[in-house]
Structure formats: C-alpha cells, structure tokens
Amino acid sequence: MMTEGTPSQKTNTGLKVFWLANLISSIGLGVFFVAFNWLTVKNYGAYGISMITIAIAIPQTLLVLFGGLVSDSINKQTLFKLCQSLYAILGIAVFISCLDEVPPLWFLVLLNFAGGLIIAFYSPNRTSLISSLVPESKITTTQQMFYFATGLGWLLGSILA
C-alpha cells in the first residue's frame, strides 16, 4: 500500500528537485556563457565583448521590475519552464549560426539582448517560486542555497567548457 507524504515532505522533495534543476541549468548556462564569450572575443575583440555585455545588461536592468510583476500575475511554473525553454532555443540558435561561418556581431548582440530579456523574467520568477515552496522564516536561507547552486553551476559549466 502506498502512502502519500505529508505536505512538508512533498515541499522538501519539490524544493530538492527544483534545486537540482537549478544546478543543472546553471551548468548549462556556464558552458553557454564561456562559449559565447569566447566566440565573441576571438572574432570581435574587446569591442564585441563590450557590445554583448551592454546588450544583456540593458533589458535585464530595465525590465526586471516588469518581470517581477508578470511573475506575480501568471503561473510561476509555466513562466519558469518558458524561460528555460527560451534559454535552450538561444543555445541552439548560436550553435546553428556557427555551423557554416562566424555569426555577425549584430546577431550575437541580438541574442544577448534576448538573453537579457529572459533574465529579467527568470530571476524574479525563480525568487517567487522559492518563496512559495518554503515557510517565510526559511526564505532567506533557501535563497542562499539556490544562489550557491547557481554559482556552483556556473563554475562547473566554465570548467566543462
């Protein structure tokens, strides 16, 4: 006979799966960022890296408040899955564009701008999802564990790249 877990056990399991998914996603992003930046620096130098950095920073900075409002008004899990899917599409777009020749700088800037748009929605959404999985007294500690997973993922992704 199967017994269902208590709500606390379900939340802990959900939180662990979400943490692991965050770690795996961050490893992929770490690899992507190293490869993307290497491609840009190798072909376009300091000017190229400046342009893609500006391209990701503008939407990320200007739209993060809007991303938080959207995250609070629609299904958080759907938005999270959408952001993850869009990241994968960006990676595939870079891969395909590099098959025949070096993509032009304007295309790399456009892709990084799109990445900044995704981050503007992803970051507040992830925070909101974490907050909904734990009691209010554990939000800060849990957020720190997710920041650790993100940093560890970027580190491991950079090493893999």
XYZ file of C-alpha atoms in Angstrom:
161
model
C 0.000 0.000 0.000
C 1.386 3.400 -0.988
C 1.139 6.226 1.429
C 1.317 9.797 0.422
C 3.817 12.035 2.140
C 2.914 14.895 4.359
C 2.714 18.357 2.800
C 6.089 19.145 4.394
C 7.698 16.080 2.788
C 6.198 16.979 -0.604
C 7.532 20.527 -0.298
C 11.002 19.269 0.650
C 11.016 16.890 -2.317
C 9.821 19.655 -4.640
C 12.465 22.006 -3.281
C 15.234 19.423 -3.755
C 14.167 18.709 -7.336
C 13.953 22.444 -8.049
C 17.421 22.973 -6.522
C 18.890 20.169 -8.636
C 17.201 21.540 -11.765
C 18.665 24.962 -10.940
C 22.138 23.433 -10.594
C 21.890 21.581 -13.915
C 20.511 24.662 -15.655
C 23.343 26.764 -14.251
C 25.943 24.287 -15.519
C 24.444 24.625 -18.989
C 24.459 28.409 -18.708
C 28.073 28.348 -17.558
C 29.090 26.394 -20.652
C 26.985 28.683 -22.850
C 28.471 31.895 -21.422
C 32.064 30.697 -21.794
C 31.500 29.510 -25.365
C 29.523 32.615 -26.322
C 32.087 34.998 -24.845
C 34.999 33.059 -26.386
C 33.307 33.201 -29.793
C 32.781 36.945 -29.422
C 36.262 37.824 -28.148
C 38.004 35.585 -30.668
C 36.203 37.149 -33.612
C 35.350 40.681 -32.490
C 37.759 41.530 -29.657
C 37.102 43.963 -26.837
C 34.552 45.933 -28.862
C 32.485 42.779 -29.410
C 32.511 41.754 -25.761
C 31.521 45.307 -24.781
C 28.581 45.240 -27.172
C 27.214 41.890 -25.987
C 27.649 42.909 -22.335
C 25.682 46.102 -22.922
C 23.067 44.132 -24.858
C 22.381 41.770 -21.957
C 22.553 44.466 -19.277
C 20.007 46.875 -20.751
C 16.905 44.631 -20.747
C 17.999 42.861 -17.583
C 18.249 46.173 -15.723
C 15.272 47.997 -17.214
C 12.743 45.161 -17.246
C 13.418 43.250 -14.015
C 10.624 45.121 -12.197
C 8.214 44.311 -15.013
C 9.416 40.695 -14.860
C 8.535 40.632 -11.161
C 5.042 41.964 -11.851
C 4.500 39.354 -14.551
C 5.804 36.616 -12.254
C 3.282 37.617 -9.602
C 0.364 37.670 -12.023
C 0.732 34.429 -14.022
C 1.503 30.797 -13.256
C 5.041 30.716 -11.855
C 5.869 27.211 -13.044
C 4.728 27.968 -16.587
C 6.868 31.123 -16.705
C 9.858 29.197 -15.310
C 9.504 26.472 -17.955
C 9.091 29.094 -20.672
C 12.295 30.866 -19.607
C 14.216 27.588 -19.518
C 12.920 26.691 -22.984
C 13.895 30.099 -24.359
C 17.428 29.669 -22.963
C 17.663 26.337 -24.789
C 16.434 27.956 -28.008
C 19.122 30.655 -27.679
C 21.784 27.971 -27.307
C 20.506 26.129 -30.360
C 20.410 29.386 -32.354
C 24.062 30.075 -31.525
C 25.031 26.508 -32.412
C 23.221 26.579 -35.765
C 24.581 30.027 -36.639
C 28.140 28.787 -36.060
C 27.851 25.705 -38.291
C 28.775 27.422 -41.558
C 30.574 30.590 -40.518
C 31.132 33.049 -37.703
C 27.856 34.828 -36.940
C 27.918 38.595 -37.404
C 28.310 40.751 -34.318
C 24.832 42.245 -34.689
C 23.373 38.721 -34.426
C 25.371 37.966 -31.263
C 24.263 41.289 -29.776
C 20.652 40.458 -30.618
C 20.940 37.027 -28.997
C 22.444 38.522 -25.859
C 19.689 41.146 -25.750
C 17.181 38.281 -25.881
C 19.113 36.609 -23.048
C 18.769 39.793 -21.006
C 15.019 39.769 -21.613
C 14.822 36.194 -20.377
C 16.856 37.001 -17.256
C 14.554 39.944 -16.482
C 11.687 37.473 -16.097
C 13.605 34.404 -14.889
C 15.292 35.964 -11.857
C 12.196 37.347 -10.092
C 10.240 34.258 -11.094
C 12.791 31.925 -9.510
C 12.754 34.018 -6.330
C 8.965 33.870 -6.257
C 8.929 30.106 -6.824
C 11.391 29.538 -3.995
C 9.357 31.753 -1.682
C 6.236 29.730 -2.423
C 7.964 26.437 -1.509
C 9.208 27.291 1.978
C 7.862 28.937 5.109
C 8.523 32.658 5.415
C 11.119 32.080 8.143
C 13.284 29.990 5.762
C 13.120 32.119 2.610
C 16.499 33.831 3.063
C 18.367 30.607 3.851
C 16.727 28.822 0.949
C 17.503 31.685 -1.441
C 21.154 31.469 -0.405
C 21.202 27.732 -1.162
C 19.865 28.487 -4.646
C 22.472 31.224 -5.170
C 25.084 28.647 -4.163
C 23.692 26.180 -6.728
C 23.777 28.872 -9.414
C 27.362 29.852 -8.625
C 28.455 26.223 -8.419
C 26.741 25.502 -11.737
C 28.464 28.414 -13.459
C 31.796 27.268 -12.020
C 31.297 23.670 -13.160
C 29.978 24.843 -16.535
C 33.015 27.049 -17.032
C 35.308 24.134 -16.220
C 33.414 21.869 -18.631
C 33.622 24.464 -21.402
